[in-house]
Short mmCIF file of C-alpha atoms and ligand atoms in Angstrom, two decimals:
data_model
loop_
_atom_site.label_atom_id
_atom_site.label_comp_id
_atom_site.label_asym_id
_atom_site.label_seq_id
_atom_site.Cartn_x
_atom_site.Cartn_y
_atom_site.Cartn_z
CA MET A 261 23.28 -3.10 -1.69
CA SER A 262 24.37 -4.01 -4.63
CA GLU A 263 22.56 -2.15 -7.79
CA LYS A 264 23.94 -0.15 -9.35
CA PHE A 265 22.15 2.73 -8.27
CA SER A 266 23.30 3.27 -5.11
CA GLU A 267 27.13 2.84 -6.73
CA TYR A 268 25.98 5.89 -8.94
CA PHE A 269 24.36 7.61 -5.47
CA ASN A 270 27.07 7.49 -3.17
CA GLN A 271 29.54 9.12 -5.92
CA ASN A 272 27.49 11.99 -6.39
CA LYS A 273 25.61 12.67 -3.62
CA ASP A 274 27.11 15.60 -3.12
CA ARG A 275 26.67 17.23 -6.07
CA PHE A 276 22.67 16.00 -5.82
CA LEU A 277 22.58 18.51 -2.50
CA ASP A 278 24.39 21.45 -4.51
CA GLU A 279 21.64 21.00 -6.99
CA LEU A 280 18.53 20.71 -4.72
CA ILE A 281 20.12 24.29 -2.28
CA GLU A 282 20.25 25.66 -6.80
CA VAL A 283 16.27 24.98 -7.01
CA LEU A 284 15.62 26.56 -3.37
CA SER A 285 17.51 30.00 -4.25
CA ILE A 286 14.81 30.71 -6.48
CA PRO A 287 12.24 31.66 -4.77
CA SER A 288 9.15 30.60 -6.18
CA VAL A 289 6.28 31.79 -3.80
CA SER A 290 2.76 31.24 -5.63
CA ASN A 291 0.77 33.75 -3.88
CA GLY A 292 -0.12 37.58 -5.25
CA GLU A 293 2.11 37.73 -7.77
CA ALA A 294 4.94 39.88 -7.30
CA ASN A 295 7.18 36.42 -7.82
CA LYS A 296 5.71 35.34 -10.46
CA SER A 297 8.56 35.28 -12.96
CA ASP A 298 10.49 33.87 -9.82
CA VAL A 299 7.91 30.54 -10.11
CA VAL A 300 8.77 30.64 -14.65
CA ARG A 301 11.67 30.72 -14.18
CA CYS A 302 12.09 27.66 -11.39
CA ALA A 303 9.59 26.18 -13.75
CA GLU A 304 12.45 26.04 -16.78
CA TRP A 305 15.23 25.45 -14.29
CA LEU A 306 13.17 21.84 -14.01
CA LYS A 307 12.26 20.64 -17.22
CA ALA A 308 16.06 22.29 -18.16
CA HIS A 309 16.67 19.62 -15.86
CA MET A 310 14.74 17.17 -16.42
CA GLU A 311 16.57 16.74 -19.93
CA LYS A 312 19.86 16.54 -18.33
CA ILE A 313 19.06 13.47 -15.96
CA GLY A 314 17.68 11.50 -19.90
CA LEU A 315 13.68 12.74 -19.05
CA GLN A 316 12.10 12.67 -22.76
CA ASN A 317 9.05 15.20 -23.78
CA THR A 318 9.74 17.42 -21.16
CA GLU A 319 7.16 20.25 -22.21
CA ILE A 320 5.88 23.96 -19.68
CA TYR A 321 2.27 23.48 -19.51
CA LYS A 322 0.65 28.22 -19.34
CA THR A 323 -2.04 27.84 -17.35
CA LYS A 324 -4.19 31.12 -16.29
CA GLY A 325 -1.66 31.11 -12.94
CA HIS A 326 1.18 29.35 -13.61
CA PRO A 327 2.33 27.16 -15.57
CA ILE A 328 2.35 22.80 -14.93
CA VAL A 329 6.30 21.38 -15.26
CA TYR A 330 5.85 17.54 -17.60
CA GLY A 331 8.87 15.14 -18.27
CA ASP A 332 8.38 10.70 -18.96
CA TYR A 333 10.23 8.09 -19.93
CA MET A 334 8.57 5.92 -21.14
CA ASN A 335 10.74 3.70 -22.69
CA ALA A 336 10.42 0.55 -20.03
CA GLY A 337 8.20 -1.72 -22.15
CA LYS A 338 4.86 -1.72 -22.37
CA ASP A 339 5.10 -5.40 -19.74
CA LYS A 340 6.09 -3.10 -16.91
CA PRO A 341 3.26 -0.90 -15.18
CA VAL A 342 3.00 3.99 -15.85
CA ILE A 343 3.03 5.56 -12.34
CA LEU A 344 2.06 9.15 -12.35
CA ILE A 345 5.40 10.71 -10.11
CA TYR A 346 3.43 15.03 -8.17
CA GLY A 347 4.97 17.42 -6.89
CA HIS A 348 4.87 21.26 -7.02
CA TYR A 349 7.62 23.34 -7.30
CA ASP A 350 5.98 26.33 -5.49
CA VAL A 351 6.68 27.17 -2.49
CA GLN A 352 4.26 29.68 0.25
CA PRO A 353 5.69 33.06 1.54
CA PRO A 354 8.50 32.92 3.30
CA GLU A 355 7.00 36.18 5.86
CA PRO A 356 7.73 36.57 9.07
CA LEU A 357 12.00 37.16 7.43
CA ASP A 358 12.86 37.88 10.60
CA ARG A 359 12.24 35.01 11.95
CA TRP A 360 14.29 33.34 10.51
CA VAL A 361 17.71 32.23 11.33
CA ASN A 362 19.75 31.73 8.25
CA PRO A 363 17.92 34.19 4.98
CA PRO A 364 14.51 31.87 3.19
CA PHE A 365 16.28 31.99 -0.01
CA SER A 366 19.34 31.06 0.68
CA PRO A 367 19.86 27.50 2.34
CA ILE A 368 22.36 27.12 4.14
CA VAL A 369 23.36 22.83 5.30
CA LYS A 370 24.05 22.46 8.99
CA ASP A 371 23.98 19.70 11.83
CA GLY A 372 22.72 17.11 8.84
CA LYS A 373 20.14 19.62 8.14
CA ILE A 374 18.94 21.64 5.42
CA TYR A 375 17.16 25.22 6.09
CA GLY A 376 14.86 27.01 3.48
CA ARG A 377 11.97 27.59 1.58
CA GLY A 378 10.49 24.60 0.07
CA THR A 379 13.89 21.90 2.16
CA ALA A 380 10.10 19.53 2.33
CA ASP A 381 7.47 21.08 1.30
CA ASP A 382 8.04 20.32 -1.54
CA LYS A 383 11.42 20.75 -3.95
CA GLY A 384 13.76 18.80 -1.43
CA GLN A 385 11.21 15.76 -2.38
CA ILE A 386 10.66 16.05 -5.97
CA PHE A 387 14.47 16.49 -6.04
CA ILE A 388 14.45 12.69 -4.65
CA HIS A 389 11.97 11.50 -7.30
CA LEU A 390 15.20 12.30 -9.84
CA LYS A 391 17.72 11.82 -8.77
CA ALA A 392 16.52 8.43 -7.85
CA ILE A 393 15.43 8.58 -12.15
CA GLU A 394 18.88 9.55 -12.44
CA SER A 395 20.60 7.38 -11.25
CA PHE A 396 19.07 4.65 -12.94
CA LEU A 397 19.50 6.59 -15.93
CA LYS A 398 22.95 7.27 -15.87
CA THR A 399 24.04 3.88 -15.00
CA ASP A 400 21.22 1.45 -16.33
CA GLY A 401 20.81 3.67 -18.75
CA THR A 402 16.52 3.55 -18.85
CA LEU A 403 14.22 2.87 -15.69
CA PRO A 404 12.21 0.28 -14.24
CA ILE A 405 8.46 1.12 -14.49
CA ASN A 406 7.75 3.94 -17.21
CA VAL A 407 7.56 7.30 -15.92
CA LYS A 408 5.44 9.84 -15.93
CA ILE A 409 6.13 13.13 -14.12
CA ILE A 410 3.54 16.73 -13.27
CA PHE A 411 4.83 19.17 -11.01
CA GLU A 412 3.18 21.70 -10.33
CA GLY A 413 3.36 25.39 -9.41
CA GLU A 414 -0.09 26.75 -7.39
CA GLU A 415 -0.27 23.75 -4.85
CA GLU A 416 0.03 26.01 -2.35
CA ILE A 417 -2.70 28.39 -3.26
CA GLY A 418 -5.43 25.64 -4.27
CA SER A 419 -3.95 24.26 -7.24
CA GLU A 420 -7.23 26.19 -9.89
CA ASN A 421 -5.36 25.79 -13.00
CA LEU A 422 -4.66 21.90 -12.42
CA GLY A 423 -7.98 19.42 -12.34
CA GLU A 424 -8.59 21.47 -15.65
CA PHE A 425 -5.26 20.88 -16.75
CA ILE A 426 -5.87 17.32 -15.92
CA SER A 427 -9.95 16.14 -17.69
CA SER A 428 -8.12 18.51 -20.60
CA HIS A 429 -4.68 15.73 -20.70
CA LYS A 430 -6.24 13.14 -20.09
CA GLU A 431 -4.17 10.65 -22.29
CA LEU A 432 -0.84 12.60 -21.34
CA LEU A 433 -1.29 11.62 -17.50
CA LYS A 434 -2.94 8.03 -17.88
CA ALA A 435 -1.11 5.60 -15.78
CA GLU A 436 -1.30 2.78 -13.44
CA TYR A 437 -0.64 4.66 -9.92
CA VAL A 438 0.45 8.91 -8.72
CA VAL A 439 3.02 8.95 -6.72
CA ILE A 440 3.81 11.10 -4.27
CA SER A 441 6.29 12.87 -2.28
CA ASP A 442 4.69 15.35 -0.13
CA THR A 443 3.74 14.10 3.07
CA GLU A 444 5.93 12.66 6.38
CA MET A 445 6.45 9.96 8.18
CA TYR A 446 6.31 8.94 11.56
CA GLU A 447 8.97 10.13 13.15
CA LYS A 448 12.82 10.34 12.01
CA GLY A 449 13.62 7.40 11.58
CA LYS A 450 10.58 5.93 11.50
CA PRO A 451 9.11 6.41 7.45
CA ALA A 452 5.80 6.23 7.04
CA ILE A 453 2.88 5.41 3.67
CA CYS A 454 0.13 8.03 4.40
CA TYR A 455 -3.59 6.64 3.34
CA GLY A 456 -5.54 9.35 4.73
CA LEU A 457 -5.24 13.06 3.71
CA ARG A 458 -7.80 16.01 5.19
CA GLY A 459 -9.20 18.17 2.57
CA LEU A 460 -9.41 21.86 3.28
CA CYS A 461 -12.69 24.76 2.45
CA TYR A 462 -10.98 28.20 2.26
CA MET A 463 -13.64 30.93 3.58
CA GLN A 464 -13.17 34.85 3.31
CA ILE A 465 -15.48 37.11 6.08
CA ASP A 466 -15.43 40.69 4.69
CA VAL A 467 -17.49 42.76 7.69
CA THR A 468 -18.11 47.01 6.57
CA GLY A 469 -19.76 48.83 9.69
CA PRO A 470 -19.89 52.07 8.80
CA ASN A 471 -19.39 54.14 5.49
CA ARG A 472 -15.62 55.82 7.14
CA ASP A 473 -13.28 55.31 9.75
CA LEU A 474 -14.90 57.35 12.97
CA HIS A 475 -13.60 59.13 16.02
CA SER A 476 -14.54 56.68 19.10
CA GLY A 477 -15.76 59.11 20.85
CA THR A 478 -17.98 61.14 18.91
CA TYR A 479 -19.26 58.47 17.57
CA GLY A 480 -18.57 55.07 20.40
CA GLY A 481 -21.66 53.89 22.08
CA ALA A 482 -23.75 54.36 19.45
CA VAL A 483 -22.19 53.16 16.04
CA GLU A 484 -21.46 49.39 15.37
CA ASN A 485 -17.78 49.09 15.36
CA PRO A 486 -16.41 45.54 13.16
CA ILE A 487 -14.40 44.56 14.81
CA ASN A 488 -16.31 43.81 17.70
CA ALA A 489 -19.24 43.09 15.70
CA LEU A 490 -16.56 40.10 14.07
CA ALA A 491 -14.50 39.11 17.20
CA LYS A 492 -18.83 37.93 17.43
CA ILE A 493 -18.92 35.78 14.96
CA ILE A 494 -15.88 34.21 15.35
CA SER A 495 -16.74 33.57 18.56
CA GLN A 496 -19.51 31.67 17.90
CA LEU A 497 -17.90 29.45 15.47
CA LYS A 498 -17.25 26.64 17.93
CA SER A 499 -18.23 25.24 21.12
CA ASP A 500 -16.64 24.94 24.77
CA GLU A 501 -16.67 21.69 23.38
CA GLY A 502 -14.67 22.17 20.40
CA LYS A 503 -17.27 21.31 18.00
CA ILE A 504 -18.44 23.44 14.78
CA LEU A 505 -20.67 25.58 15.36
CA ILE A 506 -22.10 25.61 11.62
CA ASP A 507 -25.82 24.41 11.23
CA GLY A 508 -24.88 21.10 9.04
CA PHE A 509 -21.49 21.12 9.38
CA TYR A 510 -21.44 17.15 10.73
CA ASP A 511 -24.26 15.23 8.16
CA ASP A 512 -21.37 14.23 6.01
CA VAL A 513 -18.94 13.25 8.07
CA THR A 514 -18.26 9.41 8.66
CA ASP A 515 -17.55 8.77 11.78
CA LEU A 516 -14.26 6.52 12.69
CA THR A 517 -15.15 2.59 13.27
CA GLU A 518 -13.80 1.00 15.93
CA GLU A 519 -11.65 -0.72 14.46
CA GLU A 520 -10.07 2.41 12.82
CA ARG A 521 -9.62 4.48 16.63
CA LYS A 522 -7.58 2.02 17.84
CA GLU A 523 -5.54 1.19 14.88
CA LEU A 524 -4.75 5.13 14.70
CA ASN A 525 -4.11 5.04 18.04
CA LYS A 526 -2.04 2.27 17.61
CA LEU A 527 0.63 6.10 17.03
CA ALA A 528 -0.26 7.61 19.19
CA THR A 529 1.26 11.04 20.18
CA ASP A 530 3.23 11.95 23.38
CA GLU A 531 1.11 14.56 24.60
CA ASN A 532 4.01 15.53 26.52
CA GLN A 533 6.55 16.04 24.66
CA PHE A 534 4.05 16.92 22.25
CA LYS A 535 2.81 20.41 24.06
CA LYS A 536 6.81 20.86 25.47
CA ASP A 537 8.76 21.60 21.72
CA LEU A 538 5.50 24.25 21.36
CA ASP A 539 6.02 25.81 25.19
CA VAL A 540 1.91 25.27 25.57
CA LYS A 541 0.12 25.06 28.87
CA SER A 542 -2.41 22.74 27.85
CA LEU A 543 -4.27 21.26 24.44
CA THR A 544 -7.64 22.13 22.63
CA GLY A 545 -8.91 20.64 20.70
CA GLU A 546 -12.85 19.02 20.12
CA LYS A 547 -13.65 16.64 23.08
CA GLY A 548 -14.06 13.10 23.23
CA TYR A 549 -11.22 12.47 20.44
CA THR A 550 -7.64 12.07 21.15
CA LEU A 551 -5.00 13.55 20.16
CA VAL A 552 -3.95 11.60 16.97
CA GLU A 553 -7.66 11.83 15.96
CA ARG A 554 -8.71 15.42 16.88
CA LEU A 555 -5.10 15.91 14.95
CA THR A 556 -5.43 13.72 11.31
CA ALA A 557 -9.32 11.95 11.59
CA ARG A 558 -11.89 14.58 12.20
CA PRO A 559 -12.44 18.27 10.63
CA THR A 560 -11.29 21.64 12.98
CA LEU A 561 -11.71 25.06 12.02
CA ASP A 562 -9.20 28.18 12.03
CA CYS A 563 -8.42 31.87 11.44
CA ASN A 564 -5.85 32.19 9.44
CA GLY A 565 -4.98 35.68 9.40
CA ILE A 566 -6.95 38.61 11.34
CA TRP A 567 -7.16 42.65 9.92
CA GLY A 568 -9.33 45.74 10.68
CA GLY A 569 -8.76 48.82 12.50
CA PHE A 570 -4.95 50.44 14.11
CA GLN A 571 -2.65 47.48 13.77
CA GLY A 572 0.55 50.90 13.88
CA LYS A 573 2.54 51.27 17.12
CA GLY A 574 1.05 53.25 19.90
CA THR A 575 -2.44 54.04 19.56
CA LYS A 576 -5.34 55.54 17.94
CA THR A 577 -8.76 56.39 18.89
CA VAL A 578 -11.21 55.41 16.37
CA ILE A 579 -13.52 53.01 14.89
CA PRO A 580 -13.31 50.99 12.19
CA SER A 581 -14.80 51.02 9.06
CA GLU A 582 -13.88 47.77 8.20
CA ALA A 583 -12.67 44.46 9.64
CA GLY A 584 -12.15 41.68 8.07
CA VAL A 585 -11.17 37.06 9.00
CA LYS A 586 -9.67 34.23 6.94
CA ILE A 587 -11.02 30.58 7.98
CA SER A 588 -9.67 27.16 7.49
CA MET A 589 -12.11 24.66 7.32
CA ARG A 590 -10.37 21.20 7.83
CA LEU A 591 -12.50 18.43 5.66
CA VAL A 592 -13.02 14.27 7.01
CA PRO A 593 -14.25 11.42 4.67
CA GLN A 594 -17.61 12.69 2.97
CA GLN A 595 -17.82 16.07 3.67
CA ASN A 596 -17.58 17.79 0.36
CA PRO A 597 -16.02 22.03 0.12
CA GLU A 598 -18.54 23.30 -1.96
CA LYS A 599 -21.74 22.14 0.78
CA ILE A 600 -18.87 23.00 4.04
CA ALA A 601 -18.51 26.61 2.05
CA GLU A 602 -22.91 27.31 1.42
CA LEU A 603 -23.40 25.96 4.81
CA PHE A 604 -21.54 28.39 6.35
CA LYS A 605 -22.33 31.34 4.59
CA LYS A 606 -25.36 30.96 5.39
CA TYR A 607 -24.81 30.40 9.17
CA ILE A 608 -22.80 33.23 9.22
CA GLU A 609 -25.85 34.98 7.55
CA LYS A 610 -27.49 33.86 9.78
CA ILE A 611 -25.68 35.40 12.89
CA SER A 612 -24.56 38.57 11.78
CA PRO A 613 -26.01 41.70 12.62
CA ASP A 614 -27.69 44.16 11.07
CA THR A 615 -25.87 46.31 13.05
CA ILE A 616 -22.48 45.25 10.02
CA LYS A 617 -22.42 44.19 6.46
CA VAL A 618 -21.46 40.89 5.95
CA LYS A 619 -19.84 39.73 2.99
CA VAL A 620 -18.78 35.21 2.35
CA SER A 621 -16.76 34.59 0.31
CA TYR A 622 -15.34 30.77 -0.01
CA LEU A 623 -11.51 31.23 -1.64
CA HIS A 624 -10.72 27.82 -2.33
CA GLY A 625 -10.64 24.20 -1.52
CA GLY A 626 -10.41 20.14 -2.44
CA LYS A 627 -12.10 17.45 -0.97
CA PRO A 628 -10.45 14.51 1.85
CA SER A 629 -8.66 11.06 0.58
CA VAL A 630 -8.13 7.91 1.65
CA THR A 631 -6.33 5.52 -1.31
CA SER A 632 -6.75 1.00 0.38
CA ILE A 633 -3.85 -0.51 2.62
CA ASN A 634 -4.03 -3.60 1.02
CA SER A 635 -2.90 -3.22 -3.15
CA PRO A 636 -0.34 -3.95 -4.76
CA ALA A 637 1.26 -1.25 -4.67
CA ILE A 638 1.06 -0.04 -0.94
CA LYS A 639 2.53 -3.31 -0.60
CA ALA A 640 5.77 -2.24 -2.46
CA ALA A 641 5.83 0.52 -0.78
CA MET A 642 6.01 -0.32 2.00
CA SER A 643 9.04 -3.04 0.78
CA ALA A 644 10.60 -0.19 -0.36
CA LEU A 645 10.73 1.83 2.54
CA LYS A 646 12.36 -1.00 5.02
CA LYS A 647 14.92 -1.35 2.71
CA GLY A 648 15.68 1.91 2.01
CA PHE A 649 15.88 2.20 6.40
CA GLU A 650 16.27 -1.19 7.35
CA THR A 651 13.49 -0.56 9.40
CA GLU A 652 9.15 -1.13 9.63
CA PRO A 653 7.57 1.31 8.41
CA VAL A 654 4.05 2.51 8.71
CA PHE A 655 1.06 3.65 7.95
CA ILE A 656 0.03 6.86 9.43
CA LYS A 657 -3.49 9.54 8.22
CA ASP A 658 -2.01 12.80 8.08
CA GLY A 659 -3.65 16.62 8.70
CA GLY A 660 -2.78 18.81 6.12
CA SER A 661 -4.20 18.52 2.48
CA ILE A 662 -2.61 17.76 -0.64
CA PRO A 663 -6.85 18.44 -2.75
CA ILE A 664 -5.80 17.07 -6.10
CA VAL A 665 -4.75 14.02 -4.97
CA SER A 666 -8.46 13.09 -4.88
CA THR A 667 -8.90 14.33 -8.18
CA PHE A 668 -6.60 11.49 -10.25
CA LYS A 669 -8.77 10.03 -8.35
CA ASP A 670 -12.17 11.29 -10.14
CA GLU A 671 -10.25 12.06 -13.08
CA LEU A 672 -7.60 8.76 -13.77
CA GLY A 673 -8.92 6.51 -11.23
CA ALA A 674 -5.93 5.98 -10.05
CA ASP A 675 -4.59 5.89 -6.54
CA ALA A 676 -2.56 7.78 -4.99
CA ILE A 677 0.87 6.39 -2.92
CA LEU A 678 1.50 8.86 -0.72
CA MET A 679 5.95 8.54 -0.06
CA GLY A 680 6.54 11.41 2.11
CA PHE A 681 9.51 12.20 3.40
CA GLY A 682 9.36 14.84 6.02
CA LEU A 683 8.63 15.00 9.79
CA PRO A 684 6.03 16.73 11.66
CA ASP A 685 8.80 19.09 12.75
CA ASP A 686 10.46 20.70 9.82
CA ASN A 687 8.27 23.33 9.96
CA ILE A 688 6.62 23.57 6.56
CA HIS A 689 4.44 26.47 6.08
CA SER A 690 6.25 28.48 8.84
CA PRO A 691 10.26 30.40 9.64
CA ASN A 692 12.80 28.24 9.06
CA GLU A 693 11.61 25.55 7.28
CA LYS A 694 14.30 22.20 7.40
CA PHE A 695 14.23 19.04 5.60
CA GLU A 696 17.04 16.34 7.71
CA LEU A 697 19.55 14.95 4.99
CA GLU A 698 18.85 12.01 5.87
CA ASN A 699 15.74 11.87 5.48
CA PHE A 700 16.65 13.41 1.37
CA TYR A 701 19.46 10.38 1.51
CA LYS A 702 17.19 7.38 2.42
CA GLY A 703 14.44 8.86 0.01
CA ILE A 704 16.62 8.45 -3.47
CA ILE A 705 17.42 5.06 -2.18
CA SER A 706 13.59 3.89 -0.86
CA VAL A 707 12.32 5.41 -3.79
CA CYS A 708 14.78 3.69 -6.72
CA TYR A 709 13.75 0.50 -4.19
CA TYR A 710 10.04 0.96 -5.41
CA TYR A 711 10.97 1.59 -9.18
CA ASN A 712 11.83 -1.56 -8.73
CA GLU A 713 9.53 -3.77 -6.91
CA LEU A 714 6.96 -2.16 -8.55
CA SER A 715 8.46 -3.37 -11.82
CA ASN A 716 6.76 -6.83 -10.20
CA LEU A 717 4.32 -6.02 -8.87
CA GLU A 718 2.91 -9.32 -9.75
CA LYS A 719 5.05 -10.45 -6.01
CA PHE A 720 2.65 -7.95 -3.68
CA ASN A 721 -0.54 -10.24 -4.63
N1 BES B 21 2.21 19.58 1.57
C1 BES B 21 1.72 19.92 2.49
C2 BES B 21 0.41 18.51 2.74
C3 BES B 21 0.57 17.86 3.92
C4 BES B 21 1.51 18.83 5.07
C5 BES B 21 0.11 16.97 3.96
C6 BES B 21 1.61 18.33 6.04
C7 BES B 21 1.05 16.15 4.67
C8 BES B 21 1.55 17.23 6.17
C9 BES B 21 0.89 21.05 1.42
O1 BES B 21 1.50 21.01 0.71
C10 BES B 21 0.08 22.02 1.75
O2 BES B 21 0.01 22.98 2.75
N2 BES B 21 -1.16 21.74 1.45
C11 BES B 21 -2.08 22.68 1.97
C12 BES B 21 -3.34 22.89 0.46
C13 BES B 21 -3.70 23.94 0.38
C14 BES B 21 -5.24 24.07 -0.45
C15 BES B 21 -3.03 25.03 0.86
C16 BES B 21 -2.30 22.89 3.25
O3 BES B 21 -2.39 21.58 4.02
O4 BES B 21 -2.74 23.82 3.61
MN1 MN B 22 3.21 20.21 -0.22
MN1 MN B 23 2.49 23.30 1.45
#
């Protein structure tokens, strides 16, 4: 490594980490109203930081929800490609708090990892790009390519206002490729380019029984219990073979080709290790599909939360008036979230008994996405990862969702390059989220290489 950026990186990496800790300490939880001002504070922090490292035209765009942060550097030369770097600075709620060994917004570094909410998802990863950019701008005084940056504050709640922002700011955001670091590597020491993400359809069912809570002795035996009814509804969503029973659910699913199955299963997850890590005796899922296929390439349905009745300590004999559940479905190509929401609604109404009232709501959704692995920008990404991690990277599909990826393609015509540095065991959305410092540092170096490779894209044609 003779490049100037690497020398700068070596001299400044400890400060990079201190700055990351600073932004991680802002509890930018996007869900609900409680942290609204922290989310704004985080956006302002990022804008100021972007100015400090030499980015231009920085701006905070207000939305109906949380703000969008923009900045760019367009002086690399007209002949150089323009990339749009996307990421999110909002984080998932930290609860349950008592499960954190260290408080979620007072990050600590321990055993080569940094612990805290947002470390891997996604502040640590957006910081990789900011520090790569800084390493060029503070040494060469320019970047090898033109970059635009957009960081949103609503990814974890479905990117509700970003789609509209993109369609109304096409000129501002116009780019050849969208580069995103918000996915995972295959495993420690094994970097990956993700070429497929699942979509999402998020629903809520509210069940109402009697108009008030009832004594379960006085009324039990005659009046429907909403919790019992809801449990029965939920039990009819999937068969024992793991098939989702909603009429028409699989109609648009593109079946895996033999070739793709072969590719996917080359990187088969070790089932025993997987079970051991989670402390479960056996696994579940759709019959006829391997673990990797079930985790990344097949649709799913899961309850995410359930409520109703008495939840306190001890006992209370009651037939509650209400019960409810939140359900998410992961979707695969060519399933459409709105269509699935309609099918879901119809099916729930069909199977619901007339002893209860049921309300089905579509909360949010996103389309699945796939990227061709043959584009020059993908080949350049593989080359950069190989230099940064000094090992051969692999192609993976991820089971998670980044709903806005398909919007970038539809609205800007730009393919996404998903170059992520998280690990499957980083505990994202869970207590004790962490990010490996090795991935943070090698991520910065890889991204520096990537910007360089992108400035010579012809090489990869
Ligand atoms: N970074 C994740 C998506 C992800 C997770 C990609 C794991 C690859 C592997 C992202 O922040 C996320 O959590 N997305 C949500 C989507 C959403 C609409 C709430 C998800 O997947 O649940
Ligand atoms: Mn994320
Ligand atoms: Mn997330």
